């Protein structure tokens, strides 16, 4: 267990979904291609499945992981599943 991981466990105010506790002690958003739900004690952001990504930072659901091809179509608000 690294110090940063230990710090995340002892923090009394958890970060909201889509964010993780940084070494600095502040909450930082998950990067594009990662998510972290609000309703669990997960320490790190989870990477989207292969071939998918998110269209923005701070995603809080695996449903935010879209086919990379479809991310280019976000402007029309399509959320299509990968084939």
C-alpha positions as MATLAB code, in Angstrom:
seq = 'XXXXXXXXXXXXXXXXXXXXXXXXXXXXXXXXXXXXXXXXXXXXXXXXXXXXXXXXXXXXXXXXXXXXXXXXXXXXXXXXXXX';
ca = [
       0.000    0.000    0.000;
       1.414    3.362   -1.038;
       1.104    6.508    1.063;
      -1.252    8.100   -1.472;
      -3.559    5.069   -1.267;
      -3.479    5.200    2.532;
      -4.338    8.885    2.460;
      -7.350    8.123    0.280;
      -8.606    5.542    2.791;
      -8.373    7.843    5.809;
      -9.943   10.883    4.180;
     -13.168   11.662    6.054;
     -14.934   13.476    3.223;
     -14.978   11.258    0.120;
     -14.597   12.711   -3.326;
     -17.767   12.819   -5.407;
     -18.299   10.479   -8.325;
     -16.004   11.152  -11.235;
     -13.221   12.367   -8.943;
     -10.410   10.809   -6.902;
      -8.291   12.025   -4.037;
      -4.927   13.324   -5.225;
      -1.713   13.138   -3.207;
      -2.216   16.836   -2.469;
      -5.376   15.957   -0.525;
      -7.754   17.595   -2.982;
     -10.230   15.865   -5.263;
      -9.289   15.737   -8.943;
     -11.435   14.616  -11.897;
     -11.001   11.255  -13.565;
      -9.295   11.664  -16.936;
     -11.033   11.134  -20.252;
     -11.434    7.375  -20.726;
     -11.956    6.725  -16.997;
     -14.884    6.869  -14.550;
     -15.576    6.437  -10.830;
     -19.090    5.915   -9.461;
     -20.255    8.006   -6.524;
     -21.801    5.093   -4.654;
     -18.732    3.005   -3.866;
     -15.466    3.157   -1.953;
     -13.316    2.735   -5.029;
      -9.954    4.441   -4.569;
      -9.034    4.921   -8.241;
     -10.822    5.750  -11.459;
     -11.672    2.733  -13.607;
     -10.562    2.655  -17.226;
     -13.318    2.213  -19.806;
     -13.369   -1.139  -21.631;
     -11.129   -1.546  -24.670;
     -12.441    0.392  -27.654;
     -14.445    2.823  -25.538;
     -13.785    6.172  -23.877;
     -15.635    9.032  -22.218;
     -16.258   12.313  -23.987;
     -15.243   14.440  -20.998;
     -13.436   14.328  -17.661;
     -15.215   13.618  -14.348;
     -17.335   10.703  -15.626;
     -19.114    8.782  -12.890;
     -20.651    5.806  -14.679;
     -19.577    2.969  -16.983;
     -22.503    4.086  -19.145;
     -20.393    7.159  -19.978;
     -17.950    4.880  -21.847;
     -18.803    5.179  -25.534;
     -17.354    3.576  -28.635;
     -14.389    5.698  -29.680;
     -15.937    6.076  -33.139;
     -19.126    7.477  -31.635;
     -17.364   10.025  -29.448;
     -16.923   12.077  -32.619;
     -20.731   12.130  -32.899;
     -21.410   13.476  -29.414;
     -22.536   16.791  -30.811;
     -25.751   15.056  -31.910;
     -26.033   13.388  -28.466;
     -25.981    9.808  -29.748;
     -25.028    7.102  -27.302;
     -24.737    4.005  -29.447;
     -23.373    0.708  -28.215;
     -20.252   -0.854  -29.683;
     -20.758   -3.666  -32.148;
];
